[in-house]
Every structure is written in structure tokens, then in C-alpha cells.
Amino acid sequence: MRTDLDRGRQGPRQALVIGAGLSGSAVAHSLASRGWSVTVLDQGEGVGAGASGLPAGLAAPHVSPDDNVLSRITRAGVQATLHRAQTLLQHGTDWALSGVLEHNIAGKRRLPTAAPGDTSTPASAAHIAAAGLPPDTPALWHAHAGWIRPRQLVSAQLQTPGVQVKWGQKVSAIAKNGEAWTALNAQGQVLGQAPLLVVASAFDSLALLQNQPGFAVPLNPLRGQVSWGLMSELEADLRADALAASANPHPSNLPPFPVNGHGSFISGVPSPEGPMAWYIGSTFERDCEQAPVRTEDHAANQVRLATLLPHLGEAMKRQFQPDRIHGWAGLRCTLPNRLPAVGPVDSQRLPGLWISAGMGARGISLAVLCGELVATWLENQALPLPPDLVKHLTAERYVST
């Protein structure tokens, strides 16, 4: 595939990336790993100021009976993310290939008849029992899946040689200046410029791009809140409950792996402050452009936990008391078909202007793949996906002819 920046190998390859979250850091890492000089601008004062500040999340595949486009792309994305984590992160501290049990609530998820590989299978009786669910619970087991702390992944990607990050840089406008794209602040001062500009600032991408001629990518905000608490308090409660019931004084209904299917429950992962924590979430609120932590969303996550893991949800009621519960909320960015927009915005009218945004709630599973897609396009290398899947991710699918 020829790109709008088909410069061959002549001269320095320079890129400017707006946004230092999962998407922007993935693009920066993939380009810098191929010899590009990348400058990243972010309005935050450090890693994780936006949605990538999520304390913990899952890299887990999406399954469907027909193995649809979303399932195939997400599966490839999870593989890319876990490979990147294995390369850059510390296992057991920053991430873990833990496997994920998917509680198939209301039969929402079914494996295809001809399952691709054996990484997703019907859950075994042992896995269902370990999750504290009844023996007849419909569930899937995703072996090639696990939890990740996004901030650690972002930080590691931004430390790639060839990447320079400038924090506290609020980009208010972008403009083409000769052969280069320029990022400007509110006072019109130049914050950076390069022949290639990749906008990867989640929903803030819309404000930067909406005035460009022909831009039509329908980005929408998606607010999400995660509730979390300390493992020490949870384990003490579970031991007390077991003793009161004259049972084994060791918690036996705390899953040793993450469980998803109605939100997700993850335990035994470091908290933002350091001590081990558990997490449940997240909420989904569309068309909301603010992300405060709300008491009512803690209540919604408690209901989510009670649906996902009924026995554990009952045992954890005290964890949601105001003096115990903690929260994190962030603003994500989504598109109507739940697939991101990647690549040139409009190679004819806006050469050199690219995007990597619209990951929705699947940023952990998709951002690394999208960063690789950007870099392989530009380097004329083999793409990380077959062409029939790539076409569903191209930003130019929204260009009106």
C-alpha cells in the first residue's frame, strides 16, 4: 500500500504525535523502533493523565459465533498487546498472562463452530469452581489473555530511543505549513512540527480535526468508572466471614484469575498507590464529556459485581462503604461500529495528517495493533492484519466521495 508520505528512505523520518496515552505511545514506539524520530505532545503533566490512567484492565479476545470482524481484529490486537507487554514489562507486577474466565451471562457470547486455535474454549469445571460459580454456569476460558496496568505500558513505550515527550503542551490547533504539519497552542505558538502528524488524543482529537476540510470521522465520548479497594481489607473480611461460618479460615471464593462478561473483576494487582488491590468496572456512559468519580457509579459497579460473581458480590458488600471504596474515571473515545480509525485522515486533501483513535473500551487490546498498522503502512512493510480486515480500520472509510 502506498501512503500519502511515500518518501522512500530519503532524509530523516520525523513524526509529531499528539497524545501520550495508549494510542499515542503505541504509535511512537512502533515508529521509533523503525528508526523514526518522534516528538509526542501531551497536555497532561505526566503518564496516565487521561483514559490511559486506568489502574488495571484486561487484554482479552472478543468472541462471536460467526467469528466476525470485531472478533478477528480484537484477537490479533490481544496477541500484539501481550507480545509488547512480554517485551517491555515486568510479569506479575505490570501485567500477567493469567487467563480470563468469561461468565457467559444471558448467553451473550458463543464460540464459532470452527474455533480458531485453542486459546478460547468452553470453561472447565475446575475453572468455574475456582471462580466461585455454580457448576452449571455457562462460561468461556480465554487462555491467551490477562491483566495489564496501562500506565506501565504507556511509560515503557514512551521510553523507546528516538521518542521525545513534551508534557504540559496543550495543542489548540493544527495547520499545514509547507511540507510540514504544525501544532499550535492557544497563543499561536508552535509546539512542534513534522511532515507526519498523528492525532492520537482520544476524544480531544475531534476538536483538533473537525475543522479540517472533509474530516468526517464520527468520534464520540464514552465515560467509564472503575471501583477498587484494598486486597488486605477484602481478605480480612473474607477470613472473618469464613471463621464466623466455622469454615476454613482462608478465602476460597476469590477467583485466582480475572473474570469478565458483565464488566470485569480483577484482584491481586498493585493499586495506583502501590498496595495490592481489586477492581470492578467499568461503567459505560455515552455522550458525556466529563469524567468525575461518582457515588452512583460505585453502586452501579457493585450491582455489576453481584451479577458477574454473585457469591463474591454478596461477600464484598462492605467493600463498597464510603470509607473503603476508591474510584477512577476516564473519558474514552468510540466510533459507531466499535472499531477504531487508523491511518491517513484524507490522503488527497490532507496529506501527512494521520489518526489513531476510537478504541472505545478496548484500548488495551487494540492500541498496540493500531500503532503497528501505522508504522508498517509508512514503512511499506507487511501489515499486521490481512487486507480484508485492515479496510475496516482505515480512517479513510469515512471520507465522502
mmCIF file of C-alpha atoms in Angstrom, residues 237-253 311:
data_model
loop_
_atom_site.group_PDB
_atom_site.id
_atom_site.type_symbol
_atom_site.label_atom_id
_atom_site.label_comp_id
_atom_site.label_asym_id
_atom_site.label_seq_id
_atom_site.Cartn_x
_atom_site.Cartn_y
_atom_site.Cartn_z
ATOM 1 C CA ASP A 237 -13.366 -9.655 55.573
ATOM 2 C CA LEU A 238 -13.379 -12.999 53.784
ATOM 3 C CA ARG A 239 -11.397 -14.644 56.590
ATOM 4 C CA ALA A 240 -13.752 -13.198 59.182
ATOM 5 C CA ASP A 241 -16.763 -14.487 57.258
ATOM 6 C CA ALA A 242 -15.221 -17.947 56.983
ATOM 7 C CA LEU A 243 -14.459 -18.053 60.703
ATOM 8 C CA ALA A 244 -17.965 -16.923 61.561
ATOM 9 C CA ALA A 245 -19.287 -19.790 59.465
ATOM 10 C CA SER A 246 -16.919 -22.246 61.206
ATOM 11 C CA ALA A 247 -15.293 -22.940 57.856
ATOM 12 C CA ASN A 248 -11.720 -22.981 56.666
ATOM 13 C CA PRO A 249 -10.340 -19.534 57.652
ATOM 14 C CA HIS A 250 -8.904 -18.974 54.191
ATOM 15 C CA PRO A 251 -10.772 -17.113 51.456
ATOM 16 C CA SER A 252 -11.959 -19.684 48.962
ATOM 17 C CA ASN A 253 -14.297 -17.695 46.709
ATOM 18 C CA HIS A 311 -21.374 -15.191 45.844
#
